[in-house]
PDB file of C-alpha atoms in Angstrom:
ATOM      1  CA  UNK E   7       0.000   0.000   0.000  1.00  0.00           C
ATOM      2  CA  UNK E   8       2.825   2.397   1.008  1.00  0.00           C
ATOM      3  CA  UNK E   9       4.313   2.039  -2.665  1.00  0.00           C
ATOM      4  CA  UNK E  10       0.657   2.567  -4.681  1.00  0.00           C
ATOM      5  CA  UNK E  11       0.796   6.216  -2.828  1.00  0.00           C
ATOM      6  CA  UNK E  12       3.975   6.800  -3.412  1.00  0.00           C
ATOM      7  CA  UNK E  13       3.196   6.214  -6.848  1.00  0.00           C
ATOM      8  CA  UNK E  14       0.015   8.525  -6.816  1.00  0.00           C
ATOM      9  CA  UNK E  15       1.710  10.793  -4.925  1.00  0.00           C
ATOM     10  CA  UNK E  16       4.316  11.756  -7.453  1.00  0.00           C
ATOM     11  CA  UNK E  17       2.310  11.230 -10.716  1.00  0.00           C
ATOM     12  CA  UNK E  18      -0.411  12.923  -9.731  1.00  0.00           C
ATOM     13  CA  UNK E  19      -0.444  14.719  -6.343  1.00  0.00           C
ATOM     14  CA  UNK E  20       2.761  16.396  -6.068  1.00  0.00           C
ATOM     15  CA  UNK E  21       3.618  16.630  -9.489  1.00  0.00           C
ATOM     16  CA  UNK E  22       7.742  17.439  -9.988  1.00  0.00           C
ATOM     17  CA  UNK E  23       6.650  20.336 -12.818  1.00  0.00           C
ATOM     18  CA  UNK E  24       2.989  21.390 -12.019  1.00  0.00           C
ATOM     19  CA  UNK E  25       3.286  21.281  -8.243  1.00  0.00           C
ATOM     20  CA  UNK E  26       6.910  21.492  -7.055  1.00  0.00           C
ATOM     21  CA  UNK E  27       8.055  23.253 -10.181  1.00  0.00           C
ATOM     22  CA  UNK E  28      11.175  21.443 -10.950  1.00  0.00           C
ATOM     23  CA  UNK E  29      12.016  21.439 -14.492  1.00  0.00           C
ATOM     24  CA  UNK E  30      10.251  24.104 -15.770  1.00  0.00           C
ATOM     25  CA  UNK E  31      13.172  24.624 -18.059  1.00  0.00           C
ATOM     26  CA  UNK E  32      12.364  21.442 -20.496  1.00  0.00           C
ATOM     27  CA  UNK E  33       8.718  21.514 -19.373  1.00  0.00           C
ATOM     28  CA  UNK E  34       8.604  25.134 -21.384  1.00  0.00           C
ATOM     29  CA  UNK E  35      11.868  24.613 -23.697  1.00  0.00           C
ATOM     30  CA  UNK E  36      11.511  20.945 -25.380  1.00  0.00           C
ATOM     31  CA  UNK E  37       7.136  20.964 -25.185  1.00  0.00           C
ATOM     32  CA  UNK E  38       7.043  22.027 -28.767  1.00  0.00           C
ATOM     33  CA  UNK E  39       6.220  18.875 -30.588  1.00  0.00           C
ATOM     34  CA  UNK E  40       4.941  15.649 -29.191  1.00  0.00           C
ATOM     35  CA  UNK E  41       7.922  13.553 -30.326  1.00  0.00           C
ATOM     36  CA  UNK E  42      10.574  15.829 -28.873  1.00  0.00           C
ATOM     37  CA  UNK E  43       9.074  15.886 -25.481  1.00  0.00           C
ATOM     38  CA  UNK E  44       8.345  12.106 -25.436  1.00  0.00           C
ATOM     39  CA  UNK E  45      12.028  11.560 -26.345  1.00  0.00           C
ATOM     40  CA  UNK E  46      13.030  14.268 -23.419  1.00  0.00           C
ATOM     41  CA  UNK E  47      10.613  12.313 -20.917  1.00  0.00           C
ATOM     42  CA  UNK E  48      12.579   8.449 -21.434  1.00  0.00           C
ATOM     43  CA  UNK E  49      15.753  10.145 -21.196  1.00  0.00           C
ATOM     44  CA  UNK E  50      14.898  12.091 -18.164  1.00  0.00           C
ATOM     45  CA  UNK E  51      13.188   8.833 -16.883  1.00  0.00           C
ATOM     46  CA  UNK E  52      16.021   6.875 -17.150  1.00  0.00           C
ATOM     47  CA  UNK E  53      18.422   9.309 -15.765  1.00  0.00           C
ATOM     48  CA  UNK E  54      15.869  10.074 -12.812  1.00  0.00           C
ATOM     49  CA  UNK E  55      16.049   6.852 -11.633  1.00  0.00           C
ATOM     50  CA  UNK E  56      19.668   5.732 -12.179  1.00  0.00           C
ATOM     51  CA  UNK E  57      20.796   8.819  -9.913  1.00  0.00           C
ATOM     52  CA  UNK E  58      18.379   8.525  -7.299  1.00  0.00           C
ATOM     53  CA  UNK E  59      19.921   4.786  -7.129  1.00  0.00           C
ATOM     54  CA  UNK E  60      23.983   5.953  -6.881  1.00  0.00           C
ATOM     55  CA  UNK E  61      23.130   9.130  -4.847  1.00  0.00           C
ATOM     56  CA  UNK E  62      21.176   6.966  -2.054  1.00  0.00           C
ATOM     57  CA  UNK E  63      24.089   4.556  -2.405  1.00  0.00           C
ATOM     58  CA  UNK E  64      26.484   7.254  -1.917  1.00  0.00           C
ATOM     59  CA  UNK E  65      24.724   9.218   0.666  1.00  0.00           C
ATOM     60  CA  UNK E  66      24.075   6.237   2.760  1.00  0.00           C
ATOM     61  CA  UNK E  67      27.362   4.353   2.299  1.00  0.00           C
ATOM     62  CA  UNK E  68      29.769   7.424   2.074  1.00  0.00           C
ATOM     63  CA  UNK E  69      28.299  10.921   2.951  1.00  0.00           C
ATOM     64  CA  UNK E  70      26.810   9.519   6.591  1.00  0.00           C
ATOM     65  CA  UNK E  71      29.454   7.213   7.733  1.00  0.00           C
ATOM     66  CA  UNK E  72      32.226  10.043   6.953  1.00  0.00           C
ATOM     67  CA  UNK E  73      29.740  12.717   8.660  1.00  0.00           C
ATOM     68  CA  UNK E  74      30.231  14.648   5.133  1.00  0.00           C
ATOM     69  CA  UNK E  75      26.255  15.127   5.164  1.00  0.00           C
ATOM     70  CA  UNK E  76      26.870  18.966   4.189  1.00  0.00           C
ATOM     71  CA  UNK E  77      28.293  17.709   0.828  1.00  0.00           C
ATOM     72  CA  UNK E  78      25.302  16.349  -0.216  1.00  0.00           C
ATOM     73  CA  UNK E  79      24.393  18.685  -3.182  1.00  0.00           C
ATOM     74  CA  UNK E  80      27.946  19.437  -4.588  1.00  0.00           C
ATOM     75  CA  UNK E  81      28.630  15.640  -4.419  1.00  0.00           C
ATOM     76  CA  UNK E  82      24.822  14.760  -6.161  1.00  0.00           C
ATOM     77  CA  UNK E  83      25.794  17.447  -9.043  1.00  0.00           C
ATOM     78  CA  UNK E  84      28.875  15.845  -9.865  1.00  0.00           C
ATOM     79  CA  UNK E  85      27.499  12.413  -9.642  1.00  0.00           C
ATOM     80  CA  UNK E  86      24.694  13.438 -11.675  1.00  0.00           C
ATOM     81  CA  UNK E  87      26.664  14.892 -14.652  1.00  0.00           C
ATOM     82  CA  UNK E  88      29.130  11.845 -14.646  1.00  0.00           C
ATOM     83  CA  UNK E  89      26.043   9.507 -15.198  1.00  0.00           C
ATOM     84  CA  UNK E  90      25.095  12.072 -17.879  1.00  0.00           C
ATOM     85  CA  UNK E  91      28.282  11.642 -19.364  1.00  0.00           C
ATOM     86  CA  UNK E  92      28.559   7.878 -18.828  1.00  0.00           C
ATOM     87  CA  UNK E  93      25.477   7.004 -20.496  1.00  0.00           C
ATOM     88  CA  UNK E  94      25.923   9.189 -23.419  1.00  0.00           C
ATOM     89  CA  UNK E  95      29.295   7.311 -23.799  1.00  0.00           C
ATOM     90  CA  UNK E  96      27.857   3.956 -23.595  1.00  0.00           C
ATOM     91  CA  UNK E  97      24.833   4.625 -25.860  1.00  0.00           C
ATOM     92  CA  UNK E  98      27.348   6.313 -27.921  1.00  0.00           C
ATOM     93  CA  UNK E  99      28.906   2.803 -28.019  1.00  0.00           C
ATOM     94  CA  UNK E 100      26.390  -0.056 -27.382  1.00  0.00           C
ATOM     95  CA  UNK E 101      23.113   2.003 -29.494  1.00  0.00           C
ATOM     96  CA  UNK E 102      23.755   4.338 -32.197  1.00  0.00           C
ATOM     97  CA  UNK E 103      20.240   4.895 -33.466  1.00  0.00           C
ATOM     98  CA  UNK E 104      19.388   5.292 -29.415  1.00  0.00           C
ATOM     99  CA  UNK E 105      22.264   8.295 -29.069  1.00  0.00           C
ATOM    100  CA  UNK E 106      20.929   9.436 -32.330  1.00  0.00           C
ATOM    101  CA  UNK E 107      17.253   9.626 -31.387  1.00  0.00           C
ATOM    102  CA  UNK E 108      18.600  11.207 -27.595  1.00  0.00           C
ATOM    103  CA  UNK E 109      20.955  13.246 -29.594  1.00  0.00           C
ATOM    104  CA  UNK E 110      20.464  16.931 -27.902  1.00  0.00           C
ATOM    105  CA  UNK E 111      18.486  15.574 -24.874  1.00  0.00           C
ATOM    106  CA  UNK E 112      21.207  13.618 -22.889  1.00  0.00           C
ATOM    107  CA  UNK E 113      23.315  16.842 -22.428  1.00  0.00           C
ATOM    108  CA  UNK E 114      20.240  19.336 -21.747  1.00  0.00           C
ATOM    109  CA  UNK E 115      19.036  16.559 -18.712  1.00  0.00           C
ATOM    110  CA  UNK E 116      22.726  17.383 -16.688  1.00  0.00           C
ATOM    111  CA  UNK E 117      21.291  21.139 -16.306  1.00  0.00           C
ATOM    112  CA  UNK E 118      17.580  19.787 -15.610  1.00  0.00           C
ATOM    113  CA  UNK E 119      17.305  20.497 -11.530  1.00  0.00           C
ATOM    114  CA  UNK E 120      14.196  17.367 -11.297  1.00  0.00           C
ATOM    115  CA  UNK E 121      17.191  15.206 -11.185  1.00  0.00           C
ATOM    116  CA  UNK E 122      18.838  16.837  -8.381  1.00  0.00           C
ATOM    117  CA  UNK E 123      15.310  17.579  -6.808  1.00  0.00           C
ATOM    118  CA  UNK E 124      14.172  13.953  -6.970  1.00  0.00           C
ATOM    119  CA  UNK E 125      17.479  12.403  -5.750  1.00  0.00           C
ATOM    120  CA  UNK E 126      17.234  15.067  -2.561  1.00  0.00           C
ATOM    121  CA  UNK E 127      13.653  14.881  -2.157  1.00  0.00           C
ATOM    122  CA  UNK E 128      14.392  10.860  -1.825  1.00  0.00           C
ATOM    123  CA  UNK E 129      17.384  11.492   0.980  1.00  0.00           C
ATOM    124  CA  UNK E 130      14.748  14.237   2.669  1.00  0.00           C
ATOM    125  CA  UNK E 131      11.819  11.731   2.769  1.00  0.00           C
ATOM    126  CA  UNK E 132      14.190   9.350   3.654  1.00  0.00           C
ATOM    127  CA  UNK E 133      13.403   6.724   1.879  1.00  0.00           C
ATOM    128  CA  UNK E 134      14.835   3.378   2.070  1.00  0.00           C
ATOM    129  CA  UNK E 135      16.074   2.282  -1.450  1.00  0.00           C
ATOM    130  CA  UNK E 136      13.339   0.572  -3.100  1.00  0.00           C
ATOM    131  CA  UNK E 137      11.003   3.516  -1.991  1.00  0.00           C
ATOM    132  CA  UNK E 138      13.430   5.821  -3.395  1.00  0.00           C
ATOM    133  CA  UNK E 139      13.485   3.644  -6.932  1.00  0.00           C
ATOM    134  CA  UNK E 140       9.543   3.780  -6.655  1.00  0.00           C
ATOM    135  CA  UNK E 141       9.322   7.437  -6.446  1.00  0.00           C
ATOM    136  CA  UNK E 142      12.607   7.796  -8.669  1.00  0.00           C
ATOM    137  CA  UNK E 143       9.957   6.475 -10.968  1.00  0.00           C
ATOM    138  CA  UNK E 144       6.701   7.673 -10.364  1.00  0.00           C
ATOM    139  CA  UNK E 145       8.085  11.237 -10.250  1.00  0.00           C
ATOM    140  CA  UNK E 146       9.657  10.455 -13.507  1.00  0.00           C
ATOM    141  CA  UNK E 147       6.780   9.117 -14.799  1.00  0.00           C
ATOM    142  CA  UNK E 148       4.703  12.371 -13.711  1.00  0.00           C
ATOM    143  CA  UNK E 149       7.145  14.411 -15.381  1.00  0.00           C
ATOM    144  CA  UNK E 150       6.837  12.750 -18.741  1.00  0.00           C
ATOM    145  CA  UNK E 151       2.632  12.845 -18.617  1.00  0.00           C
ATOM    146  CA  UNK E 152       3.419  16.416 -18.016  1.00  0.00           C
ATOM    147  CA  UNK E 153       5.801  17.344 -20.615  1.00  0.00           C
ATOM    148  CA  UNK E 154       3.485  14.990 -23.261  1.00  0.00           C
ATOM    149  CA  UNK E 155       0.158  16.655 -21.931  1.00  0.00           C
ATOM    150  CA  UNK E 156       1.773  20.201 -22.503  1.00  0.00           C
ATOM    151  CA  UNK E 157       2.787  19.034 -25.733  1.00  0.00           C
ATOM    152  CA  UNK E 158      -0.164  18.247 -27.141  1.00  0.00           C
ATOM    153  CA  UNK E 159      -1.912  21.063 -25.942  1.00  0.00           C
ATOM    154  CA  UNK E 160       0.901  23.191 -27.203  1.00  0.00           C
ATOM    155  CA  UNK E 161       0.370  21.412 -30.370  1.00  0.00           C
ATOM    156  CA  UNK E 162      -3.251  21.993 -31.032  1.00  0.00           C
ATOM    157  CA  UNK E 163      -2.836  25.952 -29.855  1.00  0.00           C
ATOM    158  CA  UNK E 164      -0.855  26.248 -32.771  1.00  0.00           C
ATOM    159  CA  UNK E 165      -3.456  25.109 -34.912  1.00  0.00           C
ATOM    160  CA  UNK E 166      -5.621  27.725 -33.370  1.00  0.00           C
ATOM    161  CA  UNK E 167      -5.626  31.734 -33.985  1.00  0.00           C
ATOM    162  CA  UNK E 168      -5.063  33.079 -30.423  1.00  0.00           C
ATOM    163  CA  UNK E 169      -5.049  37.160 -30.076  1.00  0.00           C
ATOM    164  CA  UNK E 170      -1.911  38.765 -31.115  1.00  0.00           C
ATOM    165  CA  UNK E 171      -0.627  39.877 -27.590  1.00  0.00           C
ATOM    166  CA  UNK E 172      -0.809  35.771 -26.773  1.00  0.00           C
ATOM    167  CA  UNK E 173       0.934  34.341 -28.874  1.00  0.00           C
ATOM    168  CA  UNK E 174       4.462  32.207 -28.116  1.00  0.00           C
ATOM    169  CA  UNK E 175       5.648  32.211 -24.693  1.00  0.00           C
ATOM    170  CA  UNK E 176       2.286  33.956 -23.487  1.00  0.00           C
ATOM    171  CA  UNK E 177      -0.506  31.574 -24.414  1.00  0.00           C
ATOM    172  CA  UNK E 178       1.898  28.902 -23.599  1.00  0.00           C
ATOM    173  CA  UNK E 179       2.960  29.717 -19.712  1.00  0.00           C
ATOM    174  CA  UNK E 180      -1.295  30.098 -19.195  1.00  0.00           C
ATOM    175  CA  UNK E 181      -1.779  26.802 -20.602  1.00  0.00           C
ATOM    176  CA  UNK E 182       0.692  25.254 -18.352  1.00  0.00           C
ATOM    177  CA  UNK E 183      -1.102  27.184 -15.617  1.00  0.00           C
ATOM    178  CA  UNK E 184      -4.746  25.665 -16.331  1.00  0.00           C
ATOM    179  CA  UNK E 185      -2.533  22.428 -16.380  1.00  0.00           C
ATOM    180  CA  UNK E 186      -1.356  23.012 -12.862  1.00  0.00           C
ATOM    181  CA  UNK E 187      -4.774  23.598 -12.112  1.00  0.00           C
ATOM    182  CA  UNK E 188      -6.059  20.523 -13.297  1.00  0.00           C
ATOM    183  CA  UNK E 189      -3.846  18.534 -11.660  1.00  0.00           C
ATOM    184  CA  UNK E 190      -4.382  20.141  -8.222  1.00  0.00           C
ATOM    185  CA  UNK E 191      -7.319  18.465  -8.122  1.00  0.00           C
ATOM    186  CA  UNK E 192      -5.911  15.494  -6.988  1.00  0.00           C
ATOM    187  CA  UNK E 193      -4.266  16.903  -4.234  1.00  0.00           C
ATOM    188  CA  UNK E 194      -7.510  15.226  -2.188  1.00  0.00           C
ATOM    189  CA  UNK E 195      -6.031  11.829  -3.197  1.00  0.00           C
ATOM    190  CA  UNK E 196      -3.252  11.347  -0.783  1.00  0.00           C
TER     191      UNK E 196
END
């Protein structure tokens, strides 16, 4: 039971982009066409949850025992980018057409602060490690229905004529308002 609201929690509830606003940066940048932002949300997914796996390792095997618990974030960013780097280097290697269709998206996920967020909100709820890997995922999972929900909308508004003074950026930061909207209405669920 504790993992199916952990899970609802982090999809739904307290959504990384519409609720905590982490990762407004590709939420807003890379929402321009459905396929870019579904690519964005498997990289991020994947990257989401391999960090929150080595940072928990780290922080619970290094960081504590050494009483070095005031490293925490400097130590997460440079773990973060190295698995960044790491996996482009061994997709680079191991999947071609996979780096390919990452391409631009590996690098841009190093700068995307959900990572970071999710690997400290997992230390700060302190979570043991397969409750971390369940909301490593369920967060990461939240983040991609957002980014492909924004999308679409994002999408079909350019289909539409909106007023002059709306258009772009505008039309596009009140969308993902009405979206944060929506999804507060869960916020009775857990």
């Amino acid at each position: 039971m504790e993992y199916i609201l952990i899970i609802i929690s982090a999809i739904f509830v307290n959504n990384v982009v519409l609720a905590q606003f982490l990762g407004i940066c590709p939420f807003l940048g890379v929402s321009n066409k459905l396929s870019t932002s579904l690519g964005m949300s498997g990289a991020v997914m994947f990257v989401i949850t391999l960090a929150t796996i080595v940072t928990w390792i780290v922080n619970y095997n290094v960081l504590i025992p050494l009483n070095l618990g005031f490293l925490q974030t400097i130590t997460f960013i440079l773990i973060i980018a190295a698995l960044v780097q790491m996996v482009e280097i061994i997709l680079k290697k191991v999947s071609p057409p996979l780096y390919a269709a990452l391409g631009v998206f590996l690098p841009l996920i190093t700068t995307n602060c959900a990572v970071l967020g999710v690997a400290i909100l997992t230390i700060q709820k302190d979570f043991n490690l397969m409750e971390g890997v369940v909301f490593a995922l369920s967060t990461s999972v939240g983040f991609g229905l957002a980014m492909v929900l924004f999308a679409g909308l994002r999408e079909h508004l350019e289909l539409m004529e909106p007023p002059k003074g709306m258009k772009g950026i505008p039309i596009a930061l009140l969308t993902a308002g009405i979206l944060a909207l929506a999804f507060m209405g869960f916020s009775g669920m857990v």
